[in-house]
Short mmCIF file of C-alpha atoms and ligand atoms in Angstrom, two decimals:
data_model
loop_
_atom_site.label_atom_id
_atom_site.label_comp_id
_atom_site.label_asym_id
_atom_site.label_seq_id
_atom_site.Cartn_x
_atom_site.Cartn_y
_atom_site.Cartn_z
CA MET A 1 106.38 79.26 101.04
CA SER A 2 104.85 76.24 102.07
CA ARG A 3 107.71 73.57 100.60
CA PHE A 4 110.33 76.55 102.49
CA GLY A 5 108.00 76.01 106.06
CA LEU A 6 108.06 72.16 105.23
CA THR A 7 112.18 72.56 105.35
CA CYS A 8 112.12 74.62 108.11
CA LEU A 9 110.03 71.89 110.15
CA ARG A 10 112.18 68.85 109.25
CA THR A 11 115.01 71.35 110.70
CA LEU A 12 113.12 72.14 113.49
CA GLY A 13 111.81 68.69 114.12
CA PRO A 14 115.07 67.11 115.68
CA ALA A 15 115.30 70.05 118.18
CA MET A 16 112.08 69.91 120.02
CA HIS A 17 113.77 68.42 123.10
CA GLU A 18 116.57 69.98 124.85
CA SER A 19 117.95 66.60 125.23
CA ASP A 20 118.15 65.77 121.59
CA VAL A 21 120.27 69.40 121.00
CA ARG A 22 122.59 68.46 124.19
CA GLN A 23 123.20 65.04 121.84
CA GLU A 24 124.55 66.99 119.12
CA GLY A 25 127.86 68.02 121.52
CA PRO A 26 128.41 70.92 121.81
CA GLY A 27 130.30 72.68 119.12
CA GLN A 28 127.49 71.32 116.94
CA SER A 29 124.37 72.21 119.13
CA ARG A 30 125.00 75.89 118.91
CA GLY A 31 125.83 75.88 115.83
CA GLY A 32 122.61 73.74 115.24
CA LEU A 33 120.11 76.15 117.42
CA SER A 34 121.85 79.48 115.51
CA SER A 35 121.03 77.93 112.11
CA LYS A 36 117.41 76.58 113.37
CA ARG A 37 116.02 80.05 115.06
CA THR A 38 117.26 82.16 111.60
CA CYS A 39 115.48 79.48 109.87
CA LEU A 40 112.71 80.74 112.00
CA LEU A 41 112.69 83.96 111.78
CA LEU A 42 113.21 83.93 108.17
CA SER A 43 110.29 81.60 107.79
CA ALA A 44 108.30 84.14 109.85
CA CYS A 45 109.61 87.28 107.73
CA VAL A 46 109.19 85.28 104.41
CA ALA A 47 105.58 85.01 105.68
CA CYS A 48 105.22 88.19 106.67
CA GLY A 49 105.84 89.23 103.38
CA CYS A 50 103.15 87.19 102.38
CA ALA A 51 100.72 87.88 105.02
CA CYS A 52 100.85 91.64 104.93
CA ALA A 53 98.95 93.20 101.88
CA PRO A 54 99.68 96.45 100.86
CA SER A 55 98.85 99.31 103.58
CA PRO A 56 95.08 100.30 103.36
CA SER A 57 94.57 103.83 102.35
CA PRO A 58 91.80 105.94 104.31
CA PHE A 59 91.34 107.83 101.25
CA ASP A 60 90.45 104.56 99.47
CA THR A 61 87.03 103.88 100.93
CA HIS A 62 84.30 100.82 100.67
CA GLY A 63 81.39 101.93 102.55
CA PRO A 64 79.31 104.80 103.87
CA ASN A 65 81.13 105.15 107.25
CA ALA A 66 84.62 105.92 106.04
CA PHE A 67 83.11 107.89 102.79
CA ALA A 68 81.64 110.25 105.12
CA THR A 69 85.03 110.73 106.78
CA SER A 70 87.29 110.49 104.19
CA GLN A 71 85.00 113.53 102.26
CA LEU A 72 85.13 115.82 105.63
CA GLY A 73 88.76 115.13 105.62
CA ASP A 74 89.16 116.00 102.00
CA PHE A 75 87.06 119.08 103.05
CA MET A 76 89.61 120.06 105.75
CA ILE A 77 92.44 119.16 103.56
CA ALA A 78 91.57 121.49 101.02
CA VAL A 79 90.84 124.48 103.25
CA ALA A 80 93.77 124.31 105.26
CA THR A 81 95.73 124.30 102.27
CA VAL A 82 93.88 127.35 101.16
CA VAL A 83 95.03 129.06 104.31
CA PHE A 84 98.36 128.19 104.50
CA THR A 85 98.72 129.38 100.87
CA GLY A 86 96.88 132.56 102.39
CA VAL A 87 99.54 132.74 105.08
CA LEU A 88 102.32 131.99 103.30
CA VAL A 89 101.62 134.80 100.33
CA PHE A 90 101.06 137.37 103.31
CA LEU A 91 104.35 136.68 104.97
CA LEU A 92 106.26 136.71 101.08
CA LEU A 93 104.71 140.09 101.13
CA ALA A 94 105.54 141.28 104.34
CA LEU A 95 108.86 140.01 103.51
CA PHE A 96 109.16 142.04 100.59
CA ARG A 97 107.99 145.10 102.45
CA ARG A 98 110.16 145.42 105.02
CA HIS A 99 112.81 144.77 102.24
CA GLN A 100 111.49 148.08 100.68
CA ASN A 101 111.22 149.82 104.18
CA ARG A 102 107.64 149.78 104.56
CA PRO A 103 107.36 147.31 107.71
CA PHE A 104 103.24 146.11 107.45
CA ASN A 105 102.53 147.27 110.68
CA ARG A 106 103.42 150.61 109.32
CA ALA A 107 101.09 150.51 106.55
CA ALA A 108 98.12 149.72 109.36
CA GLN A 109 98.78 152.44 111.14
CA ASP A 110 99.03 154.78 108.41
CA ASP A 111 96.07 152.97 105.65
CA ARG A 112 92.50 151.86 106.97
CA GLY A 113 93.16 149.50 104.49
CA GLY A 114 95.66 147.69 106.97
CA ILE A 115 92.92 147.85 109.52
CA ALA A 116 90.57 146.60 107.08
CA VAL A 117 92.93 143.67 106.53
CA ILE A 118 93.33 142.77 109.59
CA ILE A 119 89.41 142.45 110.32
CA VAL A 120 88.82 140.50 107.62
CA GLY A 121 91.86 138.21 107.14
CA GLY A 122 92.38 138.19 110.61
CA ILE A 123 88.62 138.03 112.64
CA ALA A 124 86.22 137.36 109.95
CA LEU A 125 87.27 134.70 107.52
CA PRO A 126 89.13 132.40 110.32
CA LEU A 127 85.37 132.83 112.01
CA LEU A 128 83.49 131.95 108.71
CA THR A 129 85.89 128.96 107.92
CA LEU A 130 85.28 127.92 111.23
CA THR A 131 81.84 127.99 111.49
CA ILE A 132 81.39 126.25 108.37
CA LEU A 133 84.56 122.93 109.48
CA ALA A 134 82.05 123.01 113.03
CA VAL A 135 79.10 122.57 110.66
CA LEU A 136 80.33 119.91 108.56
CA THR A 137 81.46 118.03 111.40
CA VAL A 138 78.95 118.10 113.85
CA ARG A 139 77.13 116.81 110.45
CA THR A 140 79.18 114.20 109.61
CA LEU A 141 78.59 112.64 113.26
CA ILE A 142 75.12 113.05 112.93
CA THR A 143 75.52 110.62 109.91
CA LEU A 144 78.25 108.23 111.55
CA ALA A 145 75.85 107.91 114.72
CA ALA A 146 73.34 105.04 113.09
CA PRO A 147 73.52 103.11 109.98
CA PRO A 148 71.35 104.14 107.29
CA THR A 149 69.19 101.36 107.48
CA PRO A 150 69.09 99.41 110.93
CA ALA A 151 72.23 96.81 111.03
CA ALA A 152 70.66 92.79 111.56
CA LEU A 153 74.14 91.79 112.56
CA THR A 154 75.98 92.94 115.78
CA VAL A 155 79.77 91.70 116.33
CA SER A 156 81.70 92.45 119.39
CA VAL A 157 85.20 92.36 118.81
CA ILE A 158 87.33 92.04 122.28
CA GLY A 159 91.56 93.48 121.87
CA HIS A 160 93.47 91.28 123.44
CA GLN A 161 97.60 91.94 124.14
CA TYR A 162 98.38 91.14 120.82
CA TRP A 163 94.93 89.52 118.87
CA TRP A 164 90.94 89.69 118.47
CA GLU A 165 88.44 88.07 120.04
CA VAL A 166 85.55 88.05 117.72
CA ARG A 167 82.13 87.16 118.80
CA TYR A 168 78.99 87.12 117.26
CA PRO A 169 76.89 87.64 120.19
CA ASP A 170 73.31 86.53 118.22
CA VAL A 171 74.02 83.33 117.24
CA GLY A 172 76.78 82.06 119.19
CA VAL A 173 79.46 82.39 117.49
CA VAL A 174 83.50 82.89 118.67
CA THR A 175 86.19 83.59 116.31
CA ALA A 176 89.28 85.49 116.20
CA ASN A 177 91.01 88.10 114.42
CA GLU A 178 89.14 87.26 111.37
CA ILE A 179 85.63 89.32 111.07
CA HIS A 180 83.24 87.83 108.29
CA VAL A 181 80.25 90.44 107.22
CA PRO A 182 77.75 90.59 104.73
CA ALA A 183 78.47 93.13 102.00
CA GLY A 184 76.33 95.85 101.55
CA SER A 185 74.73 95.47 105.06
CA PRO A 186 75.46 97.52 107.98
CA VAL A 187 77.17 95.91 111.06
CA ASN A 188 76.48 96.80 114.81
CA LEU A 189 79.79 97.13 116.23
CA GLU A 190 80.73 96.87 120.17
CA VAL A 191 84.73 96.77 121.11
CA THR A 192 85.61 96.44 124.87
CA SER A 193 88.89 95.37 125.80
CA THR A 194 89.79 92.47 128.76
CA ASP A 195 93.31 92.79 130.02
CA VAL A 196 93.56 94.62 133.35
CA ILE A 197 95.87 96.90 132.86
CA HIS A 198 97.35 98.92 130.32
CA SER A 199 95.34 97.50 127.54
CA PHE A 200 93.98 99.96 125.64
CA HIS A 201 93.65 98.95 121.88
CA SER A 202 92.27 100.91 119.05
CA PHE A 203 89.83 99.05 116.44
CA TRP A 204 90.67 100.69 113.20
CA VAL A 205 89.85 99.16 109.45
CA PRO A 206 90.49 102.34 107.44
CA GLN A 207 88.89 101.57 103.93
CA LEU A 208 85.80 100.96 106.13
CA MET A 209 85.71 103.30 109.14
CA GLY A 210 87.69 105.31 111.41
CA LYS A 211 88.98 104.28 115.17
CA LEU A 212 87.23 103.04 117.32
CA ASP A 213 88.84 102.48 121.32
CA THR A 214 89.13 99.12 123.23
CA ILE A 215 88.78 100.16 126.45
CA PRO A 216 88.53 97.59 129.64
CA GLY A 217 85.22 97.73 131.49
CA GLN A 218 83.94 100.03 128.73
CA THR A 219 81.91 99.14 125.67
CA ASN A 220 81.79 101.42 122.51
CA ARG A 221 79.74 101.14 119.76
CA SER A 222 80.04 102.26 115.79
CA TRP A 223 79.07 100.57 112.72
CA PHE A 224 80.67 99.89 109.44
CA GLU A 225 79.23 98.70 105.89
CA ALA A 226 81.35 97.03 103.29
CA ASP A 227 79.68 98.06 100.20
CA GLN A 228 81.45 95.18 97.90
CA PRO A 229 82.58 91.81 98.42
CA GLY A 230 86.16 92.06 99.33
CA THR A 231 88.61 91.67 102.53
CA TYR A 232 89.74 94.46 104.40
CA ARG A 233 92.86 95.04 106.55
CA GLY A 234 92.11 96.14 109.75
CA GLN A 235 94.76 97.41 112.07
CA CYS A 236 95.58 97.82 115.92
CA ALA A 237 95.67 101.75 116.01
CA GLU A 238 97.20 102.15 119.53
CA PHE A 239 100.03 101.76 121.46
CA CYS A 240 99.63 98.78 123.34
CA GLY A 241 102.95 96.76 124.00
CA GLN A 242 105.74 94.98 122.40
CA GLN A 243 104.01 93.21 119.44
CA HIS A 244 101.40 96.61 118.90
CA ALA A 245 102.28 96.41 115.01
CA GLN A 246 101.78 92.52 114.87
CA MET A 247 98.30 92.95 116.41
CA ALA A 248 95.78 93.23 112.28
CA PHE A 249 93.05 91.50 111.58
CA GLN A 250 90.71 91.27 108.58
CA VAL A 251 87.68 91.68 107.49
CA VAL A 252 86.20 89.99 105.04
CA ALA A 253 82.96 91.05 103.39
CA ASP A 254 81.33 87.69 101.33
CA PRO A 255 78.74 88.01 99.35
CA PRO A 256 75.26 87.69 101.70
CA ASP A 257 74.68 83.62 100.33
CA GLN A 258 78.54 82.95 101.65
CA PHE A 259 78.23 84.66 104.36
CA THR A 260 75.12 82.78 105.84
CA THR A 261 77.22 79.54 105.03
CA TRP A 262 80.41 80.82 106.83
CA LEU A 263 78.12 81.69 109.76
CA THR A 264 76.09 78.28 109.89
CA ASN A 265 79.65 76.25 109.43
CA GLN A 266 81.28 78.13 112.56
CA GLN A 267 78.33 77.92 114.56
CA GLN A 268 78.69 73.82 113.99
CA PRO A 269 81.25 72.10 116.34
CA ALA A 270 84.63 70.33 114.85
CA ALA A 271 84.12 67.62 113.99
CA GLU A 272 86.27 64.62 114.94
CA PRO A 273 89.13 63.81 113.12
CA SER A 274 89.59 60.56 110.95
CA ASP A 275 93.18 60.23 109.87
CA PRO A 276 94.89 58.53 113.10
CA THR A 277 97.73 61.38 112.88
CA ALA A 278 95.04 63.45 113.04
CA ALA A 279 93.41 61.94 115.91
CA ALA A 280 96.40 61.63 117.73
CA GLY A 281 97.02 65.73 117.74
CA GLU A 282 93.72 65.67 119.21
CA GLN A 283 94.86 64.02 121.89
CA ALA A 284 98.57 65.67 122.05
CA PHE A 285 96.15 69.06 121.99
CA ALA A 286 95.41 68.19 126.19
CA ARG A 287 98.19 66.35 126.62
CA VAL A 288 100.73 69.28 125.95
CA GLY A 289 98.59 72.23 127.24
CA CYS A 290 97.35 73.67 124.51
CA ILE A 291 94.13 73.26 126.13
CA THR A 292 94.85 75.53 128.81
CA CYS A 293 94.82 78.49 126.45
CA HIS A 294 92.60 77.35 123.22
CA THR A 295 88.84 76.00 123.00
CA ILE A 296 87.91 73.54 120.57
CA ARG A 297 84.14 73.55 120.63
CA THR A 298 83.85 69.62 119.92
CA GLY A 299 80.09 69.19 122.18
CA GLN A 300 77.64 71.35 123.09
CA SER A 301 79.83 72.50 126.48
CA PRO A 302 83.00 74.53 124.98
CA THR A 303 86.09 72.78 126.65
CA GLY A 304 89.17 74.56 127.00
CA GLY A 305 90.86 78.55 128.09
CA THR A 306 89.87 81.70 126.84
CA LEU A 307 93.50 82.99 127.06
CA GLY A 308 94.33 82.78 123.29
CA PRO A 309 92.07 82.58 120.30
CA ASP A 310 88.94 79.72 119.79
CA LEU A 311 90.82 77.37 117.41
CA THR A 312 87.33 75.54 116.59
CA HIS A 313 87.21 76.58 113.18
CA LEU A 314 91.24 77.47 112.39
CA ALA A 315 91.59 75.99 109.27
CA SER A 316 89.12 78.48 107.91
CA ARG A 317 90.73 81.34 108.10
CA GLN A 318 93.50 83.15 106.40
CA THR A 319 96.32 83.88 108.53
CA ILE A 320 97.06 82.93 112.22
CA ALA A 321 98.89 84.33 115.02
CA ALA A 322 96.15 87.58 114.56
CA GLY A 323 97.54 88.65 110.76
CA THR A 324 100.95 87.65 111.37
CA LEU A 325 101.36 84.64 109.07
CA PRO A 326 99.42 82.90 106.38
CA ASN A 327 97.37 80.30 108.13
CA THR A 328 99.58 77.45 105.77
CA ARG A 329 101.50 74.10 107.14
CA GLY A 330 104.51 75.57 107.52
CA SER A 331 103.57 78.65 109.53
CA LEU A 332 101.45 77.06 111.93
CA GLY A 333 104.54 74.57 112.69
CA GLY A 334 107.00 77.51 113.01
CA TRP A 335 104.14 79.10 115.27
CA ILE A 336 103.75 76.16 117.73
CA ALA A 337 107.26 75.69 117.66
CA ASN A 338 108.36 78.96 118.55
CA PRO A 339 106.17 81.74 118.75
CA GLN A 340 108.62 83.91 120.56
CA ALA A 341 110.60 84.21 117.96
CA ILE A 342 108.09 85.08 115.34
CA LYS A 343 105.76 87.78 118.20
CA PRO A 344 108.33 87.87 121.48
CA GLY A 345 106.30 89.03 124.03
CA ASN A 346 102.81 87.29 123.23
CA LYS A 347 101.24 85.35 125.60
CA MET A 348 101.59 81.95 123.93
CA PRO A 349 105.15 80.02 125.93
CA ILE A 350 107.31 77.51 124.17
CA LEU A 351 106.24 74.15 124.97
CA ASN A 352 109.35 71.76 123.42
CA ILE A 353 107.37 69.80 121.84
CA ASP A 354 108.19 67.00 119.87
CA SER A 355 108.44 66.71 116.03
CA ALA A 356 105.99 63.83 116.04
CA THR A 357 103.83 65.42 118.33
CA LEU A 358 104.05 68.73 116.20
CA GLN A 359 103.31 67.36 112.79
CA SER A 360 100.06 65.51 114.40
CA LEU A 361 99.16 68.64 116.30
CA ILE A 362 99.98 70.35 113.14
CA ALA A 363 97.56 67.32 110.89
CA TYR A 364 94.63 67.88 113.85
CA LEU A 365 94.23 71.66 113.51
CA GLU A 366 94.22 71.57 109.66
CA THR A 367 91.11 69.34 109.88
CA LEU A 368 89.15 72.42 111.73
CA GLN A 369 87.68 73.68 108.55
CU1 CUA B 401 96.71 96.42 120.73
CU2 CUA B 401 98.27 98.61 119.78
#
């Protein structure tokens, strides 16, 4: 993938300026652009093949919150199967009796046994079944109301079109699309959304917890726990616009000591790049306008916009563009050069950056460990 991405970058390089494209002449220009677009799309598809892990199953639970929900779900499926089978049996029986010219309702009129069937099967059994399900549902809701032991960590998630802002309010860490937590410990979760209209998202990590809506002006709370280290895919579970399906994230459950190392690193400002290309990239980050939407903390006070993800430790993340691409040199280049070809309708504009500037930006972003 990386080599393919670089090949694409080389192809893309000369086309960054509109003037460069014009120099090629009309016929060549169209062909060149088309092949470059194809290359970008191919790059995105190949990258997606790498980035999109198999869909996680809510039945393959890895934490107590998801387990409680899944247990209730299993029981409901079992009850529904029995009820469905029972209804089918009675239906077949009725058809069979009708075939023999012994309609079921006549049997009910003639026969006290028929009335008993209706009272037991039509009233008592459904009442009993629904009561049992209601009691179990309330019991599960009580279990889910609070973690088994108090959570020491709070993660605050803000849904945007089409990415996830992740904050650790107690320690001042801000990141995006990748939530690190210590394995084996419960985590308090609070979610909201800041987009003004139409921007309801739903936070869902099928293997760890059920869906939790993110609503502008409201904070919804829950908790989850990953019982063992691993990476768990999360997904926006409520239609929120054109790129709803590409609004993914990851929960990375680290062993506790690794989590502490991660958190300490995230608290640090970005290191000044020593490499000349990366240093030029740092200048370009402000010059070409990336800084308007993205923050890279280089000192005590953060400078930069908040419309897009905080990039202070971008290189430490596994994916970019909300789980759409793996975080490699090739995908970074393809994404910066033409984010609209990869996620049409997202808020990152095409900046028409020349090849040298693009290379320096990538070099700078790669230093942000
Ligand atoms: Cu955000 Cu769907």
